[in-house]
Short mmCIF file of C-alpha atoms in Angstrom, two decimals:
data_model
loop_
_atom_site.label_atom_id
_atom_site.label_comp_id
_atom_site.label_asym_id
_atom_site.label_seq_id
_atom_site.Cartn_x
_atom_site.Cartn_y
_atom_site.Cartn_z
CA MET A 1 21.31 -57.72 -26.68
CA ILE A 2 24.32 -56.90 -24.49
CA ARG A 3 27.85 -56.67 -25.92
CA LEU A 4 31.06 -55.63 -24.20
CA TYR A 5 34.21 -55.11 -26.29
CA ARG A 6 37.36 -54.89 -24.16
CA VAL A 7 35.60 -52.79 -21.52
CA SER A 8 37.60 -51.38 -18.62
CA LYS A 9 36.49 -49.23 -15.74
CA GLU A 10 38.95 -47.44 -13.49
CA TYR A 11 38.42 -45.51 -10.28
CA ALA A 12 41.26 -43.05 -9.64
CA GLY A 13 43.55 -45.11 -11.85
CA VAL A 14 42.69 -48.42 -10.15
CA GLY A 15 41.04 -50.98 -12.44
CA ALA A 16 37.69 -52.23 -11.14
CA LEU A 17 36.97 -53.98 -14.43
CA ILE A 18 39.76 -54.84 -16.84
CA ASP A 19 39.50 -55.60 -20.54
CA VAL A 20 36.18 -57.46 -20.41
CA SER A 21 34.54 -58.80 -23.59
CA VAL A 22 31.18 -60.54 -23.25
CA HIS A 23 28.09 -61.19 -25.34
CA VAL A 24 24.74 -61.92 -23.68
CA THR A 25 21.95 -62.88 -26.06
CA LYS A 26 18.27 -62.01 -25.87
CA GLY A 27 16.33 -64.24 -23.47
CA GLU A 28 19.46 -65.57 -21.77
CA PHE A 29 19.78 -66.14 -18.00
CA CYS A 30 23.29 -65.68 -16.70
CA TYR A 31 25.11 -65.16 -13.45
CA ILE A 32 27.87 -62.70 -12.74
CA SER A 33 29.88 -64.29 -9.97
CA GLY A 34 33.10 -63.86 -8.08
CA PRO A 35 34.36 -62.84 -4.66
CA SER A 36 33.91 -59.36 -3.18
CA GLY A 37 35.77 -56.75 -5.23
CA ALA A 38 35.77 -58.96 -8.34
CA GLY A 39 33.88 -56.31 -10.35
CA LYS A 40 30.34 -57.75 -10.31
CA SER A 41 28.64 -54.56 -9.11
CA THR A 42 30.81 -52.41 -11.38
CA LEU A 43 29.65 -54.43 -14.38
CA LEU A 44 26.00 -54.05 -13.35
CA LYS A 45 26.44 -50.30 -12.83
CA LEU A 46 27.89 -50.07 -16.33
CA LEU A 47 24.94 -52.02 -17.67
CA TYR A 48 22.28 -49.77 -16.15
CA GLY A 49 24.19 -46.62 -17.02
CA ALA A 50 25.11 -45.42 -13.52
CA ILE A 51 28.74 -45.19 -14.64
CA LYS A 52 30.50 -45.07 -18.00
CA PRO A 53 33.36 -47.28 -19.18
CA THR A 54 36.86 -45.81 -19.02
CA ARG A 55 37.82 -47.76 -22.15
CA GLY A 56 36.16 -50.13 -24.61
CA LYS A 57 32.66 -50.27 -26.01
CA LEU A 58 29.46 -51.34 -24.28
CA LEU A 59 26.36 -51.82 -26.41
CA ILE A 60 22.90 -52.49 -25.02
CA ASN A 61 20.20 -52.94 -27.64
CA ASN A 62 22.72 -51.35 -30.05
CA ILE A 63 22.95 -48.20 -27.88
CA ASP A 64 26.57 -47.27 -27.16
CA MET A 65 26.58 -46.56 -23.43
CA GLY A 66 29.87 -44.64 -23.55
CA PRO A 67 28.68 -41.47 -25.27
CA ALA A 68 25.01 -42.00 -24.29
CA LYS A 69 23.35 -38.89 -22.87
CA ASP A 70 21.23 -38.81 -19.69
CA ARG A 71 18.00 -38.92 -21.68
CA ASP A 72 19.22 -41.98 -23.65
CA ILE A 73 20.04 -43.75 -20.40
CA ALA A 74 16.66 -42.80 -18.92
CA HIS A 75 15.00 -44.16 -22.05
CA LEU A 76 17.01 -47.39 -21.82
CA ARG A 77 16.12 -47.87 -18.15
CA ARG A 78 12.43 -47.78 -19.02
CA HIS A 79 13.01 -51.10 -20.78
CA MET A 80 15.17 -52.50 -18.03
CA GLY A 81 14.40 -53.78 -14.53
CA VAL A 82 16.94 -53.41 -11.78
CA VAL A 83 16.84 -55.32 -8.46
CA PHE A 84 19.15 -54.50 -5.57
CA GLN A 85 20.27 -56.34 -2.47
CA ASP A 86 18.85 -53.51 -0.30
CA PHE A 87 15.55 -53.53 -2.27
CA LYS A 88 15.49 -49.73 -2.84
CA LEU A 89 11.82 -49.30 -2.05
CA ILE A 90 10.28 -45.97 -1.04
CA PRO A 91 9.19 -46.51 2.58
CA ARG A 92 6.45 -43.84 2.48
CA ARG A 93 4.77 -45.38 -0.56
CA THR A 94 2.59 -48.45 -0.50
CA VAL A 95 3.66 -51.67 -2.18
CA ALA A 96 1.36 -50.92 -5.14
CA GLU A 97 2.73 -47.39 -5.48
CA ASN A 98 6.31 -48.65 -5.40
CA VAL A 99 5.58 -51.17 -8.12
CA GLY A 100 3.52 -48.69 -10.14
CA LEU A 101 6.35 -46.13 -10.21
CA ALA A 102 8.00 -47.92 -13.15
CA LEU A 103 4.76 -47.42 -15.12
CA GLU A 104 4.20 -43.85 -13.93
CA VAL A 105 7.43 -42.74 -15.60
CA LEU A 106 6.09 -44.18 -18.86
CA GLY A 107 2.94 -42.07 -18.50
CA THR A 108 0.70 -45.12 -18.21
CA PRO A 109 -2.89 -44.23 -17.20
CA ARG A 110 -3.78 -44.82 -13.57
CA GLU A 111 -6.38 -47.52 -14.26
CA VAL A 112 -3.92 -49.50 -16.37
CA ILE A 113 -1.29 -49.17 -13.64
CA GLY A 114 -3.78 -50.55 -11.12
CA ARG A 115 -4.50 -53.60 -13.26
CA ARG A 116 -0.86 -54.31 -14.15
CA VAL A 117 0.34 -53.89 -10.57
CA ALA A 118 -2.32 -56.28 -9.27
CA ALA A 119 -1.32 -58.87 -11.90
CA VAL A 120 2.40 -58.58 -11.14
CA LEU A 121 1.85 -58.77 -7.38
CA SER A 122 0.01 -62.03 -8.04
CA ILE A 123 2.97 -63.37 -10.00
CA VAL A 124 5.39 -62.64 -7.12
CA GLY A 125 2.97 -64.09 -4.55
CA LEU A 126 1.84 -60.82 -2.98
CA ARG A 127 -1.76 -60.73 -4.13
CA GLY A 128 -3.83 -58.39 -1.93
CA ARG A 129 -0.79 -56.84 -0.24
CA GLY A 130 -0.70 -53.72 -2.42
CA ASP A 131 -1.93 -51.33 0.24
CA GLU A 132 0.72 -52.28 2.79
CA LEU A 133 3.88 -50.27 3.38
CA PRO A 134 7.20 -51.97 2.50
CA LEU A 135 8.50 -51.86 6.06
CA SER A 136 5.58 -53.97 7.25
CA LEU A 137 6.76 -56.82 4.98
CA SER A 138 9.50 -59.41 5.56
CA GLY A 139 12.83 -59.16 3.73
CA GLY A 140 11.81 -61.78 1.18
CA GLU A 141 8.51 -60.03 0.55
CA GLN A 142 10.25 -56.68 0.11
CA GLN A 143 12.60 -58.24 -2.41
CA ARG A 144 9.61 -59.69 -4.26
CA VAL A 145 8.13 -56.17 -4.37
CA ALA A 146 11.42 -54.99 -5.90
CA VAL A 147 11.22 -57.82 -8.45
CA ALA A 148 7.59 -56.91 -9.17
CA ARG A 149 8.67 -53.30 -9.84
CA ALA A 150 11.43 -54.59 -12.12
CA ILE A 151 9.08 -56.71 -14.22
CA VAL A 152 5.89 -54.63 -14.21
CA ASN A 153 6.80 -52.82 -17.47
CA ASP A 154 7.76 -56.04 -19.30
CA PRO A 155 11.43 -55.08 -19.59
CA ALA A 156 13.76 -56.60 -22.15
CA VAL A 157 16.39 -57.17 -19.50
CA ILE A 158 16.50 -57.56 -15.72
CA LEU A 159 19.68 -56.81 -13.79
CA ALA A 160 19.81 -58.09 -10.24
CA ASP A 161 22.63 -57.17 -7.87
CA GLU A 162 22.85 -59.80 -5.10
CA PRO A 163 19.04 -60.06 -5.00
CA THR A 164 19.17 -62.86 -2.45
CA GLY A 165 22.02 -61.46 -0.38
CA ASN A 166 19.78 -60.37 2.51
CA LEU A 167 17.43 -63.34 2.40
CA ASP A 168 17.41 -66.73 4.07
CA GLY A 169 17.46 -69.94 1.99
CA ALA A 170 13.73 -70.39 1.40
CA MET A 171 13.14 -66.73 0.56
CA ALA A 172 16.15 -66.70 -1.77
CA ILE A 173 14.68 -69.65 -3.66
CA GLU A 174 11.31 -67.89 -3.93
CA VAL A 175 12.94 -64.83 -5.47
CA MET A 176 15.02 -66.95 -7.87
CA GLU A 177 11.91 -68.82 -8.96
CA VAL A 178 10.24 -65.52 -9.81
CA LEU A 179 13.28 -64.42 -11.84
CA GLN A 180 13.35 -67.80 -13.58
CA ALA A 181 9.66 -67.45 -14.45
CA VAL A 182 10.28 -64.00 -15.90
CA ASN A 183 13.18 -65.39 -17.96
CA LEU A 184 10.94 -68.14 -19.33
CA ARG A 185 8.74 -65.38 -20.76
CA GLY A 186 11.71 -64.17 -22.85
CA THR A 187 13.33 -61.56 -20.62
CA THR A 188 17.12 -61.50 -20.41
CA VAL A 189 18.14 -61.87 -16.76
CA MET A 190 21.60 -61.16 -15.33
CA VAL A 191 22.11 -61.91 -11.65
CA ALA A 192 25.22 -60.87 -9.74
CA THR A 193 25.78 -63.30 -6.88
CA HIS A 194 28.49 -65.19 -5.02
CA ASP A 195 26.05 -67.77 -3.67
CA ALA A 196 27.40 -71.05 -5.09
CA GLY A 197 24.46 -73.04 -3.71
CA LEU A 198 21.99 -70.91 -5.59
CA MET A 199 23.96 -71.28 -8.82
CA GLN A 200 23.97 -75.04 -8.36
CA ARG A 201 20.25 -75.18 -7.70
CA PHE A 202 19.44 -72.92 -10.67
CA PRO A 203 22.22 -73.76 -13.15
CA TYR A 204 22.81 -71.18 -15.92
CA ARG A 205 25.76 -69.70 -17.76
CA THR A 206 28.13 -68.02 -15.31
CA LEU A 207 30.44 -65.08 -15.99
CA ARG A 208 33.12 -65.59 -13.36
CA PHE A 209 35.20 -62.56 -12.34
CA ARG A 210 38.32 -62.17 -10.23
CA ALA A 211 40.08 -58.88 -9.49
CA GLY A 212 38.19 -57.15 -12.28
CA ARG A 213 39.04 -59.71 -14.96
CA LEU A 214 36.67 -62.17 -16.60
CA GLU A 215 38.03 -65.61 -15.70
CA ALA A 216 35.43 -67.85 -17.25
CA SER A 217 32.34 -67.39 -19.34
CA MET B 1 -2.10 -36.00 -20.04
CA SER B 2 -1.37 -39.03 -17.89
CA HIS B 3 2.13 -37.74 -17.22
CA SER B 4 0.70 -34.43 -16.04
CA ALA B 5 -1.78 -36.22 -13.80
CA HIS B 6 1.03 -38.23 -12.16
CA VAL B 7 3.15 -35.12 -11.72
CA LEU B 8 0.28 -33.10 -10.22
CA ARG B 9 -0.59 -35.94 -7.85
CA ARG B 10 3.02 -36.20 -6.71
CA ALA B 11 3.25 -32.45 -6.18
CA ALA B 12 0.02 -32.41 -4.14
CA ARG B 13 1.20 -35.36 -2.12
CA SER B 14 4.57 -33.78 -1.41
CA ILE B 15 2.89 -30.57 -0.23
CA TRP B 16 0.72 -32.62 2.12
CA GLU B 17 3.66 -34.69 3.40
CA ASN B 18 5.90 -31.64 3.92
CA LEU B 19 3.21 -29.23 5.06
CA TYR B 20 5.41 -27.58 7.68
CA LEU B 21 8.30 -26.88 5.31
CA HIS B 22 5.94 -25.62 2.62
CA SER B 23 4.22 -23.37 5.16
CA VAL B 24 7.60 -21.89 6.10
CA SER B 25 8.32 -21.16 2.42
CA VAL B 26 4.89 -19.59 1.91
CA GLY B 27 5.40 -17.52 5.06
CA VAL B 28 8.82 -16.28 3.92
CA ILE B 29 7.53 -15.38 0.45
CA ALA B 30 4.46 -13.67 1.94
CA SER B 31 6.59 -11.66 4.41
CA ALA B 32 9.04 -10.59 1.73
CA LEU B 33 6.28 -9.56 -0.66
CA LEU B 34 4.38 -7.81 2.13
CA LEU B 35 7.43 -5.66 2.85
CA VAL B 36 7.85 -4.91 -0.84
CA GLY B 37 4.10 -4.29 -1.12
CA VAL B 38 4.07 -1.82 1.78
CA PHE B 39 6.94 0.04 0.20
CA LEU B 40 5.24 0.04 -3.20
CA SER B 41 2.01 1.20 -1.63
CA VAL B 42 3.70 4.14 0.12
CA GLN B 43 5.48 5.08 -3.06
CA PHE B 44 2.36 4.71 -5.17
CA ASN B 45 0.36 6.98 -2.87
CA LEU B 46 3.12 9.59 -2.62
CA ASN B 47 3.48 9.61 -6.41
CA ARG B 48 -0.24 10.03 -6.74
CA MET B 49 -0.34 12.91 -4.27
CA VAL B 50 2.54 14.68 -5.96
CA THR B 51 0.82 14.30 -9.32
CA ASP B 52 -2.34 15.84 -7.86
CA TRP B 53 -0.39 18.60 -6.21
CA THR B 54 1.55 19.34 -9.39
CA ARG B 55 -1.75 19.65 -11.21
CA ASP B 56 -2.96 22.08 -8.54
CA VAL B 57 0.14 24.28 -8.61
CA HIS B 58 -0.76 27.91 -8.33
CA VAL B 59 1.24 31.07 -8.12
CA SER B 60 0.88 33.35 -5.08
CA ALA B 61 1.95 36.96 -5.73
CA TYR B 62 2.15 39.30 -2.71
CA PHE B 63 1.47 43.02 -3.33
CA LEU B 64 3.73 45.73 -2.00
CA PRO B 65 1.75 47.64 0.69
CA ASP B 66 1.79 50.92 -1.27
CA VAL B 67 0.05 49.54 -4.36
CA PRO B 68 -3.47 51.07 -4.36
CA GLU B 69 -6.46 48.77 -4.33
CA GLN B 70 -7.68 49.96 -7.77
CA ARG B 71 -4.34 49.03 -9.28
CA ARG B 72 -4.51 45.62 -7.60
CA PHE B 73 -7.95 44.96 -9.15
CA ALA B 74 -6.64 46.04 -12.54
CA ILE B 75 -3.77 43.60 -12.26
CA ARG B 76 -6.24 40.88 -11.27
CA GLU B 77 -8.33 41.63 -14.39
CA ARG B 78 -5.26 41.60 -16.61
CA LEU B 79 -4.17 38.26 -15.20
CA ALA B 80 -7.66 36.76 -15.60
CA LYS B 81 -7.57 37.53 -19.34
CA ASP B 82 -4.31 35.67 -19.86
CA PRO B 83 -4.96 32.32 -21.65
CA ARG B 84 -2.56 30.49 -19.32
CA VAL B 85 -4.58 31.43 -16.27
CA ALA B 86 -7.54 29.33 -15.16
CA LYS B 87 -8.58 31.36 -12.15
CA VAL B 88 -7.44 34.44 -10.19
CA VAL B 89 -8.54 35.21 -6.63
CA TYR B 90 -7.70 38.48 -4.94
CA VAL B 91 -6.99 38.07 -1.20
CA SER B 92 -7.04 41.33 0.80
CA GLU B 93 -4.96 41.91 3.97
CA GLU B 94 -8.10 41.38 6.09
CA GLU B 95 -9.02 38.14 4.31
CA ALA B 96 -5.48 36.84 4.72
CA GLN B 97 -5.60 37.63 8.41
CA ASP B 98 -9.04 35.99 8.86
CA TRP B 99 -7.76 32.92 7.01
CA LEU B 100 -4.78 32.65 9.36
CA ILE B 101 -6.86 33.19 12.51
CA ALA B 102 -9.31 30.51 11.40
CA ARG B 103 -6.51 27.95 10.96
CA VAL B 104 -4.00 28.77 13.68
CA GLU B 105 -5.37 28.75 17.18
CA GLY B 106 -4.22 31.60 19.45
CA VAL B 107 -2.65 33.67 16.69
CA SER B 108 -5.38 36.36 16.85
CA THR B 109 -3.90 38.01 19.99
CA ALA B 110 -0.45 38.25 18.42
CA LEU B 111 -1.90 39.67 15.20
CA ALA B 112 -3.92 42.25 17.17
CA GLU B 113 -0.73 43.40 18.93
CA LEU B 114 1.13 43.74 15.62
CA GLY B 115 -1.65 45.91 14.16
CA PRO B 116 -3.19 45.94 10.64
CA GLY B 117 -1.30 45.15 7.49
CA VAL B 118 0.90 42.39 8.88
CA LEU B 119 -0.10 40.00 6.14
CA PRO B 120 0.14 41.40 2.62
CA ALA B 121 -2.69 41.32 0.07
CA SER B 122 -2.12 38.84 -2.73
CA VAL B 123 -3.44 37.28 -5.92
CA GLU B 124 -3.75 33.49 -6.01
CA ILE B 125 -3.38 32.40 -9.64
CA THR B 126 -4.46 28.92 -10.69
CA LEU B 127 -2.88 27.90 -13.98
CA VAL B 128 -4.42 25.93 -16.84
CA ASP B 129 -3.02 22.37 -17.16
CA GLY B 130 -0.68 23.17 -20.05
CA ALA B 131 0.94 26.07 -18.20
CA VAL B 132 1.73 24.13 -15.01
CA ALA B 133 5.02 22.92 -16.41
CA ALA B 134 6.42 26.45 -16.75
CA PRO B 135 4.99 28.74 -14.06
CA ASN B 136 8.14 30.91 -14.19
CA SER B 137 6.95 32.32 -17.51
CA PHE B 138 4.49 34.45 -15.48
CA VAL B 139 7.19 36.69 -14.15
CA ASP B 140 6.52 39.17 -16.95
CA LEU B 141 2.92 39.57 -15.73
CA LEU B 142 4.04 40.31 -12.16
CA PRO B 143 6.30 43.41 -12.20
CA ALA B 144 8.75 43.75 -9.33
CA ASP B 145 7.66 47.31 -8.48
CA GLU B 146 4.17 46.10 -7.54
CA PHE B 147 4.90 42.75 -5.86
CA SER B 148 7.07 42.09 -2.83
CA ASP B 149 7.30 38.36 -3.39
CA VAL B 150 6.13 35.75 -5.89
CA ASP B 151 5.78 32.14 -4.78
CA MET B 152 5.81 29.90 -7.85
CA GLY B 153 4.53 27.03 -5.72
CA GLN B 154 6.71 24.52 -7.51
CA ASP B 155 9.94 24.56 -5.60
CA TRP B 156 8.71 22.28 -2.86
CA VAL B 157 7.12 19.93 -5.43
CA ALA B 158 10.53 19.66 -7.10
CA ARG B 159 12.13 18.96 -3.73
CA PHE B 160 9.47 16.37 -2.98
CA ASN B 161 10.09 14.75 -6.37
CA GLU B 162 13.76 14.59 -5.52
CA PHE B 163 12.84 12.88 -2.24
CA LEU B 164 10.64 10.43 -4.15
CA ARG B 165 13.49 9.57 -6.50
CA THR B 166 15.70 8.80 -3.50
CA LEU B 167 12.87 6.75 -2.05
CA GLN B 168 12.58 4.82 -5.33
CA LEU B 169 16.30 4.08 -5.28
CA LEU B 170 16.10 2.90 -1.69
CA GLY B 171 13.04 0.84 -2.62
CA ALA B 172 14.87 -0.86 -5.47
CA LEU B 173 17.81 -1.63 -3.17
CA LEU B 174 15.48 -2.90 -0.45
CA GLY B 175 13.61 -4.98 -3.04
CA VAL B 176 16.82 -6.62 -4.23
CA ILE B 177 17.94 -7.39 -0.66
CA ILE B 178 14.51 -8.75 0.35
CA THR B 179 14.18 -10.81 -2.83
CA ALA B 180 17.69 -12.27 -2.48
CA THR B 181 17.04 -13.11 1.18
CA ALA B 182 13.68 -14.70 0.39
CA LEU B 183 15.22 -16.64 -2.52
CA PHE B 184 17.96 -17.93 -0.21
CA VAL B 185 15.56 -18.97 2.57
CA VAL B 186 12.98 -20.50 0.23
CA SER B 187 15.57 -22.39 -1.83
CA ASN B 188 16.95 -23.83 1.40
CA THR B 189 13.54 -24.98 2.60
CA VAL B 190 13.01 -26.53 -0.85
CA ASN B 191 16.40 -28.19 -0.36
CA LEU B 192 15.05 -29.80 2.81
CA VAL B 193 12.01 -31.08 0.91
CA ILE B 194 14.24 -32.51 -1.82
CA TYR B 195 16.57 -34.00 0.78
CA SER B 196 13.63 -35.74 2.46
CA ARG B 197 12.75 -37.24 -0.94
CA ARG B 198 16.23 -38.01 -2.22
CA ASP B 199 15.64 -41.78 -2.01
CA GLU B 200 12.52 -41.35 -4.11
CA VAL B 201 14.40 -39.28 -6.70
CA GLU B 202 17.17 -41.90 -6.85
CA ILE B 203 14.63 -44.68 -7.44
CA GLU B 204 12.77 -42.59 -10.03
CA LYS B 205 16.04 -42.21 -11.94
CA LEU B 206 16.64 -45.97 -11.69
CA VAL B 207 13.30 -46.78 -13.27
CA GLY B 208 14.00 -44.39 -16.14
CA ALA B 209 12.26 -41.19 -15.11
CA SER B 210 13.16 -38.25 -17.32
CA THR B 211 14.62 -35.11 -15.76
CA SER B 212 11.37 -33.25 -16.42
CA PHE B 213 9.39 -36.01 -14.66
CA ILE B 214 11.66 -35.66 -11.62
CA ILE B 215 11.79 -31.88 -11.38
CA ALA B 216 8.23 -31.02 -12.46
CA PRO B 217 6.60 -31.72 -9.06
CA PHE B 218 9.21 -29.56 -7.30
CA LEU B 219 8.58 -26.72 -9.73
CA ILE B 220 4.81 -27.04 -9.30
CA GLU B 221 5.28 -26.99 -5.52
CA GLY B 222 7.44 -23.87 -5.87
CA ALA B 223 4.88 -22.18 -8.09
CA ILE B 224 2.03 -23.01 -5.69
CA GLN B 225 4.07 -21.73 -2.74
CA GLY B 226 4.88 -18.54 -4.63
CA VAL B 227 1.30 -17.81 -5.63
CA ALA B 228 0.05 -18.66 -2.11
CA GLY B 229 2.71 -16.35 -0.66
CA GLY B 230 1.70 -13.61 -3.10
CA VAL B 231 -1.99 -13.93 -2.28
CA LEU B 232 -1.23 -13.89 1.46
CA ALA B 233 0.94 -10.81 0.98
CA VAL B 234 -1.90 -9.03 -0.85
CA GLY B 235 -4.27 -9.97 1.98
CA GLY B 236 -1.77 -8.68 4.54
CA LEU B 237 -1.24 -5.52 2.53
CA TRP B 238 -4.97 -4.91 2.41
CA SER B 239 -5.16 -5.31 6.20
CA VAL B 240 -2.21 -2.92 6.71
CA HIS B 241 -3.85 -0.42 4.36
CA ALA B 242 -7.21 -0.65 6.12
CA VAL B 243 -5.66 -0.27 9.58
CA LEU B 244 -3.44 2.62 8.46
CA VAL B 245 -6.31 4.55 6.84
CA HIS B 246 -8.45 3.98 9.94
CA ARG B 247 -5.68 5.16 12.31
CA LEU B 248 -4.87 8.22 10.19
CA GLN B 249 -8.53 9.16 9.99
CA ASN B 250 -8.81 9.01 13.76
CA SER B 251 -5.55 10.67 14.69
CA ILE B 252 -4.99 13.56 12.29
CA GLN B 253 -7.46 15.92 10.72
CA ILE B 254 -5.93 16.13 7.31
CA GLY B 255 -7.17 14.77 4.04
CA VAL B 256 -4.21 12.42 3.58
CA ALA B 257 -6.07 9.39 4.96
CA ASN B 258 -8.94 9.92 2.54
CA GLU B 259 -6.55 10.35 -0.35
CA MET B 260 -4.76 7.05 0.34
CA VAL B 261 -5.78 4.31 -2.09
CA PHE B 262 -4.99 0.60 -2.28
CA LEU B 263 -2.65 -0.60 -5.01
CA PRO B 264 -4.37 -0.92 -8.45
CA PRO B 265 -5.16 -4.43 -9.81
CA THR B 266 -2.16 -4.40 -12.16
CA TRP B 267 0.23 -3.86 -9.26
CA ILE B 268 -1.55 -6.56 -7.23
CA GLY B 269 -1.19 -8.92 -10.19
CA LEU B 270 2.51 -8.05 -10.41
CA LEU B 271 2.96 -8.75 -6.70
CA VAL B 272 1.38 -12.22 -7.05
CA ALA B 273 3.43 -12.80 -10.21
CA ALA B 274 6.55 -11.83 -8.25
CA GLY B 275 5.58 -14.53 -5.72
CA LEU B 276 5.23 -17.04 -8.55
CA VAL B 277 8.65 -16.11 -9.95
CA LEU B 278 10.20 -16.24 -6.46
CA GLY B 279 8.76 -19.69 -5.66
CA LEU B 280 9.56 -21.06 -9.08
CA GLY B 281 13.06 -19.53 -9.04
CA ALA B 282 13.89 -20.95 -5.62
CA SER B 283 12.66 -24.42 -6.63
CA THR B 284 14.55 -24.34 -9.92
CA LEU B 285 17.71 -23.26 -8.13
CA SER B 286 17.46 -26.03 -5.54
CA VAL B 287 16.41 -28.87 -7.81
CA THR B 288 19.02 -28.15 -10.50
CA ARG B 289 21.70 -27.89 -7.80
CA PHE B 290 20.52 -31.20 -6.32
CA LEU B 291 20.43 -32.99 -9.67
CA SER B 292 23.86 -31.72 -10.70
CA ARG B 293 25.28 -32.98 -7.40
CA ALA B 294 23.44 -36.32 -7.75
CA ALA B 295 24.60 -36.86 -11.34
#
């Protein structure tokens, strides 16, 4: 599913990720942990194609992300869900429209989008909230909208960058439960977090980073 | 099909959400095309008039005063038989004087003081279409010992054509300046629209939208703005034309106002197409610049 062979990423000669080799199998749930500046976000950016490795080889579904062109990355992202700490929702669009965007880019007919969005909003506990605007929701609800958008197209992999970072304890657990449920349906989930409590409550394999190096896997 | 529907919906929505900015773009395109249209219209009508005048070119040959009337009639007959001549009219001194008195108010007193024979008798020769191009070839029919002056009637048309060529050059220059200015203003207003939707574009890229999916709504918006600007310009041009013809008809008693015509459908189509190209060009410029910066 995801393979890194001695991957490094440098910014202006400074190593943000150094010589990392990892293999994440299909359907696995794993954490990417470490203190600030450890390289968690850099790894996620490499995985969703926002940046390219300086050295090494990164394969996702056998696609080499190094030489991959923009259209290859766009194609890959259609089978990938990404969740951010700051939600990244479009404030002018309703909850349903935000979630449906991931299906719009696939050219899914409007009626199908309506049905799928309603089903996914039910899964994340937001049934009947589709017509509301994101800013009228709480932080936890907004993050659940972001998760709904990430899972609405049945992606093979979900990448979450500190998805619970802006949420209080109860809301963080709600979001983790949704991600866990998605993983149980066979989706690979990778969560970047430094929340030790969360990792204890939902124990999975942890890729531990420090100063850009993989310490433990 | 579904992709197109999504794209069209997003374009319509963006126009609605950024109505003010889109109106500014449409206004700029319409103003630019209106200026170009007015210029084209003036040029089109002048060209048309010159073509008509060129077709009507006739030669005026003024008799020397000592040529007897019988000889003048003989010359008229000889000219009428020439295959290059469509029509010959003999104008006597008296007829020339009457013609001038009828057209120039107050000249009769001056003419009376000067006495008879002030204006020479002449023959007005209208040429057949094929001969218009070379009226100078008539010199052999108009011997210098019988005519004081021969007006080939083409010199001023040539000068006017020269003026039209200068006007065309100025028009092209003006067109380039106006188009570049409009392109600059419109692409900057499109920039504002893109800037207001940059978060949306970023999220679209994150969920795997293709470049065409991202830029298509902007291009559609540009095309709609361009066509709307073009149609508005044509409407404005029609109003300017109507007002101008009305004013000219009321203020001067010459046939120019009646001869003025509105631009033909092909030119109107080209003006609207220019709007489309302008809107589309400005959008393409802005969106590609934005995406290359965002990459």
